[in-house]
Amino acid sequence: MSNQTGLLTELPGVAGCCSPLVRKPLTAPQAVDLSRLFKAMGDPVRLRLLSLIASHEGGEACVCDLSGVFDLTGPTISHHLKVLREAGLIAGERRGTWIYYRIQPEVLAQLAAVLRPAGASV
Amino acid sequence: MSNQTGLLTELPGVAGCCSPLVRKPLTAPQAVDLSRLFKAMGDPVRLRLLSLIASHEGGEACVCDLSGVFDLTGPTISHHLKVLREAGLIAGERRGTWIYYRIQPEVLAQLAAVLRPAGASV
DNA sequence: CTCTTGCTTCGATTTCTGTCGAGATAGACC
DNA sequence: GGTCTATCTCGACAGAAATCGAAGCAAGAG
């Protein structure tokens, strides 16, 4: 995924003072890259999964902690986790019988950097 | 739209210290509400539209300023603007022949509030 | 080795989304 | 009034995404 290879950090203004969104128009590739993250978060189930993982004790949760929360089948939860994983928002690791997921704070921070000053600077 | 009626401001921790996403799991309605915003931003064209409007001189742009940038027809641009409008991210106002759009900074700030401390607190 | 459990992948179905062309509406100008 | 321009709405279609059941794979228990 290109957002894991540093493209987002090249957005204008991330290292400067103001929101890249407000300073100058996003280029098409930047927008494609960013929209992948937003799209991954644009589903209520995935947003809750992300929040469940992030707020879970130790900062990680196994799928068994997650799937009971929803009225959805295992494959569906697995699908949503895969979308989050492929967007780079979470990472999974097998440990014995269970697979544990944890959030990737840097990616969330990149998103926040794009967004934060936009509201504050007005 | 419920995110315009203040629901987002009731998220746990927005007025406190830490990211609501990380502090405790989002409830289903909160996630639905939030995901509407993320979904609206989960398209490259809409992200660029948002950025074009925000970075345009005076903080607003008419559709004629926007539609020339893309290889898309008028109806398609109009559709994307409608999605952004219904999400509460932009507002449009007719002034004479043209319709001007500007961003709604509070909504962007709410999104940022949800996101920002998640990365910073790690 | 076989059985069970946890999770994923596969294939099919249904619903949602992006895009367009055609037509409608609103305002400016003559 | 008529006409032109700017924008939106509507209806249709193709491609994408969400969901499920069935099957597969990995790891531990017996």
PDB file of C-alpha atoms (C1' of nucleotides) in Angstrom:
ATOM      1  CA  MET A   1       0.000   0.000   0.000  1.00  0.00           C
ATOM      2  CA  SER A   2       1.439   3.295  -1.031  1.00  0.00           C
ATOM      3  CA  ASN A   3       0.329   5.082   2.129  1.00  0.00           C
ATOM      4  CA  GLN A   4       2.606   2.776   4.033  1.00  0.00           C
ATOM      5  CA  THR A   5       5.566   3.721   1.912  1.00  0.00           C
ATOM      6  CA  GLY A   6       5.548   7.328   2.966  1.00  0.00           C
ATOM      7  CA  LEU A   7       3.508   9.075   0.302  1.00  0.00           C
ATOM      8  CA  LEU A   8       1.291  10.742   2.827  1.00  0.00           C
ATOM      9  CA  THR A   9       4.221  12.334   4.547  1.00  0.00           C
ATOM     10  CA  GLU A  10       4.981  14.157   1.329  1.00  0.00           C
ATOM     11  CA  LEU A  11       1.715  16.024   1.396  1.00  0.00           C
ATOM     12  CA  PRO A  12       2.318  19.767   1.325  1.00  0.00           C
ATOM     13  CA  GLY A  13       2.240  21.305   4.754  1.00  0.00           C
ATOM     14  CA  VAL A  14       2.321  18.196   6.900  1.00  0.00           C
ATOM     15  CA  ALA A  15       5.627  19.349   8.256  1.00  0.00           C
ATOM     16  CA  GLY A  16       4.631  23.014   8.011  1.00  0.00           C
ATOM     17  CA  CYS A  17       1.973  25.087   9.682  1.00  0.00           C
ATOM     18  CA  CYS A  18      -1.336  24.476   7.997  1.00  0.00           C
ATOM     19  CA  SER A  19      -3.598  21.750   6.837  1.00  0.00           C
ATOM     20  CA  PRO A  20      -2.537  20.312   3.511  1.00  0.00           C
ATOM     21  CA  LEU A  21      -6.201  20.132   2.655  1.00  0.00           C
ATOM     22  CA  VAL A  22      -6.590  23.892   2.987  1.00  0.00           C
ATOM     23  CA  ARG A  23      -3.176  25.150   1.860  1.00  0.00           C
ATOM     24  CA  LYS A  24      -3.352  23.888  -1.662  1.00  0.00           C
ATOM     25  CA  PRO A  25      -5.422  21.451  -3.695  1.00  0.00           C
ATOM     26  CA  LEU A  26      -4.540  17.803  -3.316  1.00  0.00           C
ATOM     27  CA  THR A  27      -3.063  16.180  -6.378  1.00  0.00           C
ATOM     28  CA  ALA A  28      -4.921  13.258  -7.873  1.00  0.00           C
ATOM     29  CA  PRO A  29      -2.495  10.617  -6.524  1.00  0.00           C
ATOM     30  CA  GLN A  30      -2.521  12.150  -3.062  1.00  0.00           C
ATOM     31  CA  ALA A  31      -6.305  12.099  -3.104  1.00  0.00           C
ATOM     32  CA  VAL A  32      -6.391   8.475  -4.202  1.00  0.00           C
ATOM     33  CA  ASP A  33      -4.029   7.540  -1.425  1.00  0.00           C
ATOM     34  CA  LEU A  34      -5.879   9.456   1.257  1.00  0.00           C
ATOM     35  CA  SER A  35      -9.294   8.330   0.099  1.00  0.00           C
ATOM     36  CA  ARG A  36      -8.279   4.719   0.634  1.00  0.00           C
ATOM     37  CA  LEU A  37      -7.883   5.413   4.330  1.00  0.00           C
ATOM     38  CA  PHE A  38     -11.096   7.368   4.617  1.00  0.00           C
ATOM     39  CA  LYS A  39     -12.993   4.727   2.691  1.00  0.00           C
ATOM     40  CA  ALA A  40     -11.724   2.026   5.018  1.00  0.00           C
ATOM     41  CA  MET A  41     -13.098   4.052   7.916  1.00  0.00           C
ATOM     42  CA  GLY A  42     -16.324   4.817   6.109  1.00  0.00           C
ATOM     43  CA  ASP A  43     -18.193   1.839   7.486  1.00  0.00           C
ATOM     44  CA  PRO A  44     -19.792   1.702  10.930  1.00  0.00           C
ATOM     45  CA  VAL A  45     -18.644  -1.848  11.590  1.00  0.00           C
ATOM     46  CA  ARG A  46     -15.026  -1.081  10.705  1.00  0.00           C
ATOM     47  CA  LEU A  47     -15.086   2.076  12.782  1.00  0.00           C
ATOM     48  CA  ARG A  48     -16.297   0.108  15.781  1.00  0.00           C
ATOM     49  CA  LEU A  49     -13.751  -2.625  15.136  1.00  0.00           C
ATOM     50  CA  LEU A  50     -11.019  -0.014  15.065  1.00  0.00           C
ATOM     51  CA  SER A  51     -12.296   1.525  18.276  1.00  0.00           C
ATOM     52  CA  LEU A  52     -12.712  -1.867  19.956  1.00  0.00           C
ATOM     53  CA  ILE A  53      -9.147  -2.823  19.096  1.00  0.00           C
ATOM     54  CA  ALA A  54      -7.695   0.531  20.110  1.00  0.00           C
ATOM     55  CA  SER A  55      -9.546   0.665  23.408  1.00  0.00           C
ATOM     56  CA  HIS A  56      -9.029  -2.967  24.306  1.00  0.00           C
ATOM     57  CA  GLU A  57      -6.735  -3.791  27.172  1.00  0.00           C
ATOM     58  CA  GLY A  58      -3.137  -3.883  25.980  1.00  0.00           C
ATOM     59  CA  GLY A  59      -4.020  -2.107  22.748  1.00  0.00           C
ATOM     60  CA  GLU A  60      -4.752  -5.353  20.992  1.00  0.00           C
ATOM     61  CA  ALA A  61      -7.646  -7.743  20.627  1.00  0.00           C
ATOM     62  CA  CYS A  62      -8.169 -11.161  19.134  1.00  0.00           C
ATOM     63  CA  VAL A  63     -10.954 -11.779  16.668  1.00  0.00           C
ATOM     64  CA  CYS A  64     -12.850 -13.695  19.307  1.00  0.00           C
ATOM     65  CA  ASP A  65     -13.067 -10.496  21.365  1.00  0.00           C
ATOM     66  CA  LEU A  66     -14.542  -8.687  18.388  1.00  0.00           C
ATOM     67  CA  SER A  67     -16.913 -11.018  16.619  1.00  0.00           C
ATOM     68  CA  GLY A  68     -19.242 -11.440  19.584  1.00  0.00           C
ATOM     69  CA  VAL A  69     -20.039  -7.742  19.601  1.00  0.00           C
ATOM     70  CA  PHE A  70     -21.800  -7.738  16.239  1.00  0.00           C
ATOM     71  CA  ASP A  71     -24.744  -9.537  14.714  1.00  0.00           C
ATOM     72  CA  LEU A  72     -22.522 -10.617  11.877  1.00  0.00           C
ATOM     73  CA  THR A  73     -21.006 -13.912  10.858  1.00  0.00           C
ATOM     74  CA  GLY A  74     -17.330 -14.753  11.216  1.00  0.00           C
ATOM     75  CA  PRO A  75     -16.505 -14.346   7.531  1.00  0.00           C
ATOM     76  CA  THR A  76     -17.974 -10.860   7.521  1.00  0.00           C
ATOM     77  CA  ILE A  77     -15.902  -9.733  10.491  1.00  0.00           C
ATOM     78  CA  SER A  78     -12.888 -11.295   8.856  1.00  0.00           C
ATOM     79  CA  HIS A  79     -13.628  -9.357   5.683  1.00  0.00           C
ATOM     80  CA  HIS A  80     -13.787  -6.030   7.518  1.00  0.00           C
ATOM     81  CA  LEU A  81     -10.579  -6.769   9.367  1.00  0.00           C
ATOM     82  CA  LYS A  82      -8.936  -7.487   6.049  1.00  0.00           C
ATOM     83  CA  VAL A  83     -10.058  -4.131   4.657  1.00  0.00           C
ATOM     84  CA  LEU A  84      -8.618  -2.349   7.691  1.00  0.00           C
ATOM     85  CA  ARG A  85      -5.440  -4.393   7.408  1.00  0.00           C
ATOM     86  CA  GLU A  86      -4.984  -3.669   3.712  1.00  0.00           C
ATOM     87  CA  ALA A  87      -5.508   0.025   4.368  1.00  0.00           C
ATOM     88  CA  GLY A  88      -2.667  -0.152   6.868  1.00  0.00           C
ATOM     89  CA  LEU A  89      -4.819   0.891   9.805  1.00  0.00           C
ATOM     90  CA  ILE A  90      -4.310  -2.314  11.787  1.00  0.00           C
ATOM     91  CA  ALA A  91      -1.855  -5.184  11.865  1.00  0.00           C
ATOM     92  CA  GLY A  92      -2.510  -8.768  12.835  1.00  0.00           C
ATOM     93  CA  GLU A  93      -0.239 -11.322  14.431  1.00  0.00           C
ATOM     94  CA  ARG A  94      -0.884 -14.960  15.148  1.00  0.00           C
ATOM     95  CA  ARG A  95       0.036 -16.053  18.663  1.00  0.00           C
ATOM     96  CA  GLY A  96      -0.815 -19.670  19.300  1.00  0.00           C
ATOM     97  CA  THR A  97      -4.423 -20.344  18.525  1.00  0.00           C
ATOM     98  CA  TRP A  98      -5.513 -16.731  18.320  1.00  0.00           C
ATOM     99  CA  ILE A  99      -4.767 -13.863  15.976  1.00  0.00           C
ATOM    100  CA  TYR A 100      -4.304 -10.508  17.660  1.00  0.00           C
ATOM    101  CA  TYR A 101      -4.930  -7.187  15.971  1.00  0.00           C
ATOM    102  CA  ARG A 102      -3.568  -3.819  17.020  1.00  0.00           C
ATOM    103  CA  ILE A 103      -3.881  -0.386  15.489  1.00  0.00           C
ATOM    104  CA  GLN A 104      -1.083   1.332  13.584  1.00  0.00           C
ATOM    105  CA  PRO A 105      -0.931   4.698  15.324  1.00  0.00           C
ATOM    106  CA  GLU A 106       1.315   6.333  12.714  1.00  0.00           C
ATOM    107  CA  VAL A 107      -1.290   5.922   9.998  1.00  0.00           C
ATOM    108  CA  LEU A 108      -3.993   7.380  12.215  1.00  0.00           C
ATOM    109  CA  ALA A 109      -1.622  10.219  13.045  1.00  0.00           C
ATOM    110  CA  GLN A 110      -1.073  10.924   9.360  1.00  0.00           C
ATOM    111  CA  LEU A 111      -4.803  11.192   8.856  1.00  0.00           C
ATOM    112  CA  ALA A 112      -5.079  13.490  11.828  1.00  0.00           C
ATOM    113  CA  ALA A 113      -2.288  15.670  10.468  1.00  0.00           C
ATOM    114  CA  VAL A 114      -4.210  16.143   7.244  1.00  0.00           C
ATOM    115  CA  LEU A 115      -7.367  17.069   9.091  1.00  0.00           C
ATOM    116  CA  ARG A 116      -6.541  18.793  12.313  1.00  0.00           C
ATOM    117  CA  PRO A 117      -5.447  22.298  11.335  1.00  0.00           C
ATOM    118  CA  ALA A 118      -8.263  22.636   8.826  1.00  0.00           C
ATOM    119  CA  GLY A 119     -10.772  23.273  11.543  1.00  0.00           C
ATOM    120  CA  ALA A 120      -8.445  25.052  13.916  1.00  0.00           C
ATOM    121  CA  SER A 121      -7.182  27.602  11.429  1.00  0.00           C
ATOM    122  CA  VAL A 122     -10.572  29.117  10.658  1.00  0.00           C
TER     123      VAL A 122
ATOM    124  CA  MET B   1     -28.079  15.058   9.307  1.00  0.00           C
ATOM    125  CA  SER B   2     -27.473  13.980  12.849  1.00  0.00           C
ATOM    126  CA  ASN B   3     -23.853  15.072  12.843  1.00  0.00           C
ATOM    127  CA  GLN B   4     -25.110  18.592  12.368  1.00  0.00           C
ATOM    128  CA  THR B   5     -27.318  18.353  15.399  1.00  0.00           C
ATOM    129  CA  GLY B   6     -24.477  17.896  17.811  1.00  0.00           C
ATOM    130  CA  LEU B   7     -24.276  14.153  18.242  1.00  0.00           C
ATOM    131  CA  LEU B   8     -20.603  14.102  17.511  1.00  0.00           C
ATOM    132  CA  THR B   9     -19.894  16.531  20.293  1.00  0.00           C
ATOM    133  CA  GLU B  10     -21.290  13.973  22.710  1.00  0.00           C
ATOM    134  CA  LEU B  11     -18.640  11.447  21.893  1.00  0.00           C
ATOM    135  CA  PRO B  12     -16.789  10.418  25.026  1.00  0.00           C
ATOM    136  CA  GLY B  13     -13.572  12.294  25.481  1.00  0.00           C
ATOM    137  CA  VAL B  14     -14.016  15.027  22.900  1.00  0.00           C
ATOM    138  CA  ALA B  15     -13.963  17.543  25.694  1.00  0.00           C
ATOM    139  CA  GLY B  16     -11.547  15.432  27.752  1.00  0.00           C
ATOM    140  CA  CYS B  17      -7.989  14.332  27.237  1.00  0.00           C
ATOM    141  CA  CYS B  18      -7.906  11.409  24.880  1.00  0.00           C
ATOM    142  CA  SER B  19      -9.199  10.219  21.580  1.00  0.00           C
ATOM    143  CA  PRO B  20     -12.736   8.888  21.853  1.00  0.00           C
ATOM    144  CA  LEU B  21     -11.666   6.199  19.453  1.00  0.00           C
ATOM    145  CA  VAL B  22      -9.073   4.915  21.895  1.00  0.00           C
ATOM    146  CA  ARG B  23     -10.666   5.648  25.253  1.00  0.00           C
ATOM    147  CA  LYS B  24     -13.666   3.433  24.866  1.00  0.00           C
ATOM    148  CA  PRO B  25     -15.481   1.585  22.084  1.00  0.00           C
ATOM    149  CA  LEU B  26     -17.781   3.641  19.927  1.00  0.00           C
ATOM    150  CA  THR B  27     -21.447   2.827  20.258  1.00  0.00           C
ATOM    151  CA  ALA B  28     -23.282   1.698  17.157  1.00  0.00           C
ATOM    152  CA  PRO B  29     -25.071   5.043  16.597  1.00  0.00           C
ATOM    153  CA  GLN B  30     -21.863   7.002  17.096  1.00  0.00           C
ATOM    154  CA  ALA B  31     -20.147   4.768  14.567  1.00  0.00           C
ATOM    155  CA  VAL B  32     -22.956   5.209  12.063  1.00  0.00           C
ATOM    156  CA  ASP B  33     -22.773   8.947  12.458  1.00  0.00           C
ATOM    157  CA  LEU B  34     -19.016   9.132  12.149  1.00  0.00           C
ATOM    158  CA  SER B  35     -18.845   6.691   9.287  1.00  0.00           C
ATOM    159  CA  ARG B  36     -21.074   8.951   7.221  1.00  0.00           C
ATOM    160  CA  LEU B  37     -18.401  11.615   7.328  1.00  0.00           C
ATOM    161  CA  PHE B  38     -15.555   9.238   6.565  1.00  0.00           C
ATOM    162  CA  LYS B  39     -17.523   7.652   3.751  1.00  0.00           C
ATOM    163  CA  ALA B  40     -18.147  11.046   2.190  1.00  0.00           C
ATOM    164  CA  MET B  41     -14.396  11.627   2.218  1.00  0.00           C
ATOM    165  CA  GLY B  42     -13.661   8.136   0.961  1.00  0.00           C
ATOM    166  CA  ASP B  43     -13.609   9.095  -2.688  1.00  0.00           C
ATOM    167  CA  PRO B  44     -10.681  10.733  -4.473  1.00  0.00           C
ATOM    168  CA  VAL B  45     -12.866  13.145  -6.407  1.00  0.00           C
ATOM    169  CA  ARG B  46     -14.688  14.326  -3.298  1.00  0.00           C
ATOM    170  CA  LEU B  47     -11.438  14.712  -1.407  1.00  0.00           C
ATOM    171  CA  ARG B  48     -10.055  16.884  -4.174  1.00  0.00           C
ATOM    172  CA  LEU B  49     -13.276  18.868  -4.351  1.00  0.00           C
ATOM    173  CA  LEU B  50     -13.061  19.499  -0.635  1.00  0.00           C
ATOM    174  CA  SER B  51      -9.453  20.559  -0.942  1.00  0.00           C
ATOM    175  CA  LEU B  52     -10.150  22.745  -3.979  1.00  0.00           C
ATOM    176  CA  ILE B  53     -12.954  24.532  -2.162  1.00  0.00           C
ATOM    177  CA  ALA B  54     -10.992  24.939   1.051  1.00  0.00           C
ATOM    178  CA  SER B  55      -7.872  26.230  -0.670  1.00  0.00           C
ATOM    179  CA  HIS B  56      -9.674  28.469  -3.134  1.00  0.00           C
ATOM    180  CA  GLU B  57      -9.348  32.198  -2.752  1.00  0.00           C
ATOM    181  CA  GLY B  58     -11.875  33.483  -0.244  1.00  0.00           C
ATOM    182  CA  GLY B  59     -12.520  29.986   1.088  1.00  0.00           C
ATOM    183  CA  GLU B  60     -15.246  29.380  -1.444  1.00  0.00           C
ATOM    184  CA  ALA B  61     -15.549  28.246  -5.023  1.00  0.00           C
ATOM    185  CA  CYS B  62     -18.315  28.026  -7.569  1.00  0.00           C
ATOM    186  CA  VAL B  63     -19.021  24.822  -9.437  1.00  0.00           C
ATOM    187  CA  CYS B  64     -17.492  26.335 -12.562  1.00  0.00           C
ATOM    188  CA  ASP B  65     -14.160  26.593 -10.728  1.00  0.00           C
ATOM    189  CA  LEU B  66     -14.364  22.904  -9.868  1.00  0.00           C
ATOM    190  CA  SER B  67     -15.785  21.050 -12.819  1.00  0.00           C
ATOM    191  CA  GLY B  68     -13.004  22.029 -15.191  1.00  0.00           C
ATOM    192  CA  VAL B  69     -10.425  20.280 -13.039  1.00  0.00           C
ATOM    193  CA  PHE B  70     -11.814  16.798 -13.598  1.00  0.00           C
ATOM    194  CA  ASP B  71     -12.503  14.622 -16.603  1.00  0.00           C
ATOM    195  CA  LEU B  72     -16.045  14.193 -15.391  1.00  0.00           C
ATOM    196  CA  THR B  73     -19.397  15.466 -16.561  1.00  0.00           C
ATOM    197  CA  GLY B  74     -21.411  18.134 -14.772  1.00  0.00           C
ATOM    198  CA  PRO B  75     -23.941  15.736 -13.275  1.00  0.00           C
ATOM    199  CA  THR B  76     -21.161  13.683 -11.737  1.00  0.00           C
ATOM    200  CA  ILE B  77     -19.540  16.694 -10.081  1.00  0.00           C
ATOM    201  CA  SER B  78     -22.968  17.761  -8.929  1.00  0.00           C
ATOM    202  CA  HIS B  79     -23.538  14.337  -7.421  1.00  0.00           C
ATOM    203  CA  HIS B  80     -20.285  14.445  -5.464  1.00  0.00           C
ATOM    204  CA  LEU B  81     -21.022  17.940  -4.212  1.00  0.00           C
ATOM    205  CA  LYS B  82     -24.393  16.702  -3.037  1.00  0.00           C
ATOM    206  CA  VAL B  83     -22.785  13.878  -1.089  1.00  0.00           C
ATOM    207  CA  LEU B  84     -20.412  16.316   0.594  1.00  0.00           C
ATOM    208  CA  ARG B  85     -23.301  18.693   1.271  1.00  0.00           C
ATOM    209  CA  GLU B  86     -25.511  16.012   2.782  1.00  0.00           C
ATOM    210  CA  ALA B  87     -22.653  14.887   4.990  1.00  0.00           C
ATOM    211  CA  GLY B  88     -22.438  18.439   6.287  1.00  0.00           C
ATOM    212  CA  LEU B  89     -18.886  18.966   5.078  1.00  0.00           C
ATOM    213  CA  ILE B  90     -19.710  21.827   2.734  1.00  0.00           C
ATOM    214  CA  ALA B  91     -22.504  24.324   2.265  1.00  0.00           C
ATOM    215  CA  GLY B  92     -23.693  25.893  -0.962  1.00  0.00           C
ATOM    216  CA  GLU B  93     -25.209  29.294  -1.583  1.00  0.00           C
ATOM    217  CA  ARG B  94     -26.621  30.694  -4.787  1.00  0.00           C
ATOM    218  CA  ARG B  95     -25.360  34.169  -5.631  1.00  0.00           C
ATOM    219  CA  GLY B  96     -26.693  35.369  -8.947  1.00  0.00           C
ATOM    220  CA  THR B  97     -25.959  32.884 -11.679  1.00  0.00           C
ATOM    221  CA  TRP B  98     -23.424  30.883  -9.719  1.00  0.00           C
ATOM    222  CA  ILE B  99     -23.584  28.625  -6.709  1.00  0.00           C
ATOM    223  CA  TYR B 100     -20.724  28.987  -4.280  1.00  0.00           C
ATOM    224  CA  TYR B 101     -19.566  26.242  -1.966  1.00  0.00           C
ATOM    225  CA  ARG B 102     -17.497  26.625   1.188  1.00  0.00           C
ATOM    226  CA  ILE B 103     -16.338  24.126   3.751  1.00  0.00           C
ATOM    227  CA  GLN B 104     -17.882  23.761   7.196  1.00  0.00           C
ATOM    228  CA  PRO B 105     -14.814  23.951   9.422  1.00  0.00           C
ATOM    229  CA  GLU B 106     -16.610  22.784  12.573  1.00  0.00           C
ATOM    230  CA  VAL B 107     -17.434  19.435  11.045  1.00  0.00           C
ATOM    231  CA  LEU B 108     -13.856  18.952   9.900  1.00  0.00           C
ATOM    232  CA  ALA B 109     -12.725  19.946  13.379  1.00  0.00           C
ATOM    233  CA  GLN B 110     -15.002  17.338  14.940  1.00  0.00           C
ATOM    234  CA  LEU B 111     -13.460  14.690  12.733  1.00  0.00           C
ATOM    235  CA  ALA B 112     -10.009  15.877  13.689  1.00  0.00           C
ATOM    236  CA  ALA B 113     -10.926  15.757  17.373  1.00  0.00           C
ATOM    237  CA  VAL B 114     -11.871  12.120  17.019  1.00  0.00           C
ATOM    238  CA  LEU B 115      -8.659  11.295  15.255  1.00  0.00           C
ATOM    239  CA  ARG B 116      -5.865  13.497  16.455  1.00  0.00           C
ATOM    240  CA  PRO B 117      -5.034  12.231  19.946  1.00  0.00           C
ATOM    241  CA  ALA B 118      -5.138   8.625  18.788  1.00  0.00           C
ATOM    242  CA  GLY B 119      -1.794   8.976  17.099  1.00  0.00           C
ATOM    243  CA  ALA B 120      -0.347  11.525  19.476  1.00  0.00           C
ATOM    244  CA  SER B 121      -1.021   9.553  22.620  1.00  0.00           C
ATOM    245  CA  VAL B 122       1.119   6.588  21.623  1.00  0.00           C
TER     246      VAL B 122
ATOM    247  C1'  DC C   1      -3.442 -39.382  13.581  1.00  0.00           C
ATOM    248  C1'  DT C   2      -7.985 -37.495  14.343  1.00  0.00           C
ATOM    249  C1'  DC C   3     -11.031 -34.148  16.321  1.00  0.00           C
ATOM    250  C1'  DT C   4     -12.184 -29.566  17.661  1.00  0.00           C
ATOM    251  C1'  DT C   5     -11.668 -24.638  17.633  1.00  0.00           C
ATOM    252  C1'  DG C   6     -10.392 -20.076  15.623  1.00  0.00           C
ATOM    253  C1'  DC C   7      -9.961 -17.663  11.673  1.00  0.00           C
ATOM    254  C1'  DT C   8      -9.587 -17.098   6.734  1.00  0.00           C
ATOM    255  C1'  DT C   9     -10.677 -17.772   1.789  1.00  0.00           C
ATOM    256  C1'  DC C  10     -13.933 -18.837  -1.874  1.00  0.00           C
ATOM    257  C1'  DG C  11     -18.150 -18.315  -4.500  1.00  0.00           C
ATOM    258  C1'  DA C  12     -22.742 -16.466  -4.895  1.00  0.00           C
ATOM    259  C1'  DT C  13     -26.160 -13.036  -4.006  1.00  0.00           C
ATOM    260  C1'  DT C  14     -27.883  -8.625  -3.108  1.00  0.00           C
ATOM    261  C1'  DT C  15     -27.388  -3.891  -2.350  1.00  0.00           C
ATOM    262  C1'  DC C  16     -24.847   0.441  -2.954  1.00  0.00           C
ATOM    263  C1'  DT C  17     -22.097   3.788  -5.675  1.00  0.00           C
ATOM    264  C1'  DG C  18     -20.062   6.316  -9.573  1.00  0.00           C
ATOM    265  C1'  DT C  19     -20.950   7.725 -13.941  1.00  0.00           C
ATOM    266  C1'  DC C  20     -23.410   9.292 -17.845  1.00  0.00           C
ATOM    267  C1'  DG C  21     -27.125  11.376 -21.050  1.00  0.00           C
ATOM    268  C1'  DA C  22     -31.399  13.693 -21.173  1.00  0.00           C
ATOM    269  C1'  DG C  23     -34.234  16.809 -19.313  1.00  0.00           C
ATOM    270  C1'  DA C  24     -35.586  20.413 -15.603  1.00  0.00           C
ATOM    271  C1'  DT C  25     -34.895  24.705 -13.115  1.00  0.00           C
ATOM    272  C1'  DA C  26     -33.074  29.271 -11.959  1.00  0.00           C
ATOM    273  C1'  DG C  27     -31.251  33.499 -13.000  1.00  0.00           C
ATOM    274  C1'  DA C  28     -29.259  37.061 -16.410  1.00  0.00           C
ATOM    275  C1'  DC C  29     -29.817  39.501 -20.483  1.00  0.00           C
ATOM    276  C1'  DC C  30     -32.038  41.140 -24.591  1.00  0.00           C
TER     277       DC C  30
ATOM    278  C1'  DG D   1     -41.728  37.028 -23.738  1.00  0.00           C
ATOM    279  C1'  DG D   2     -37.439  34.303 -25.541  1.00  0.00           C
ATOM    280  C1'  DT D   3     -32.780  32.659 -25.086  1.00  0.00           C
ATOM    281  C1'  DC D   4     -28.490  31.631 -23.059  1.00  0.00           C
ATOM    282  C1'  DT D   5     -25.702  29.870 -19.300  1.00  0.00           C
ATOM    283  C1'  DA D   6     -24.976  27.500 -14.907  1.00  0.00           C
ATOM    284  C1'  DT D   7     -26.379  23.961 -12.153  1.00  0.00           C
ATOM    285  C1'  DC D   8     -29.357  20.311 -10.562  1.00  0.00           C
ATOM    286  C1'  DT D   9     -32.487  16.101 -10.876  1.00  0.00           C
ATOM    287  C1'  DC D  10     -33.853  11.821 -12.900  1.00  0.00           C
ATOM    288  C1'  DG D  11     -33.304   7.242 -14.814  1.00  0.00           C
ATOM    289  C1'  DA D  12     -30.264   3.791 -16.336  1.00  0.00           C
ATOM    290  C1'  DC D  13     -26.286   1.000 -16.232  1.00  0.00           C
ATOM    291  C1'  DA D  14     -21.767  -1.109 -14.872  1.00  0.00           C
ATOM    292  C1'  DG D  15     -18.687  -2.042 -11.391  1.00  0.00           C
ATOM    293  C1'  DA D  16     -17.773  -2.287  -6.356  1.00  0.00           C
ATOM    294  C1'  DA D  17     -18.856  -3.642  -1.784  1.00  0.00           C
ATOM    295  C1'  DA D  18     -21.330  -6.151   2.170  1.00  0.00           C
ATOM    296  C1'  DT D  19     -23.021 -10.271   3.546  1.00  0.00           C
ATOM    297  C1'  DC D  20     -23.629 -15.136   3.889  1.00  0.00           C
ATOM    298  C1'  DG D  21     -22.787 -20.399   3.719  1.00  0.00           C
ATOM    299  C1'  DA D  22     -19.455 -23.795   2.669  1.00  0.00           C
ATOM    300  C1'  DA D  23     -15.011 -25.188   2.567  1.00  0.00           C
ATOM    301  C1'  DG D  24     -10.039 -24.684   3.765  1.00  0.00           C
ATOM    302  C1'  DC D  25      -6.055 -24.138   6.873  1.00  0.00           C
ATOM    303  C1'  DA D  26      -3.444 -23.765  11.232  1.00  0.00           C
ATOM    304  C1'  DA D  27      -2.754 -24.978  15.954  1.00  0.00           C
ATOM    305  C1'  DG D  28      -3.709 -27.403  20.044  1.00  0.00           C
ATOM    306  C1'  DA D  29      -6.008 -31.602  22.648  1.00  0.00           C
ATOM    307  C1'  DG D  30      -6.827 -36.263  23.063  1.00  0.00           C
TER     308       DG D  30
END
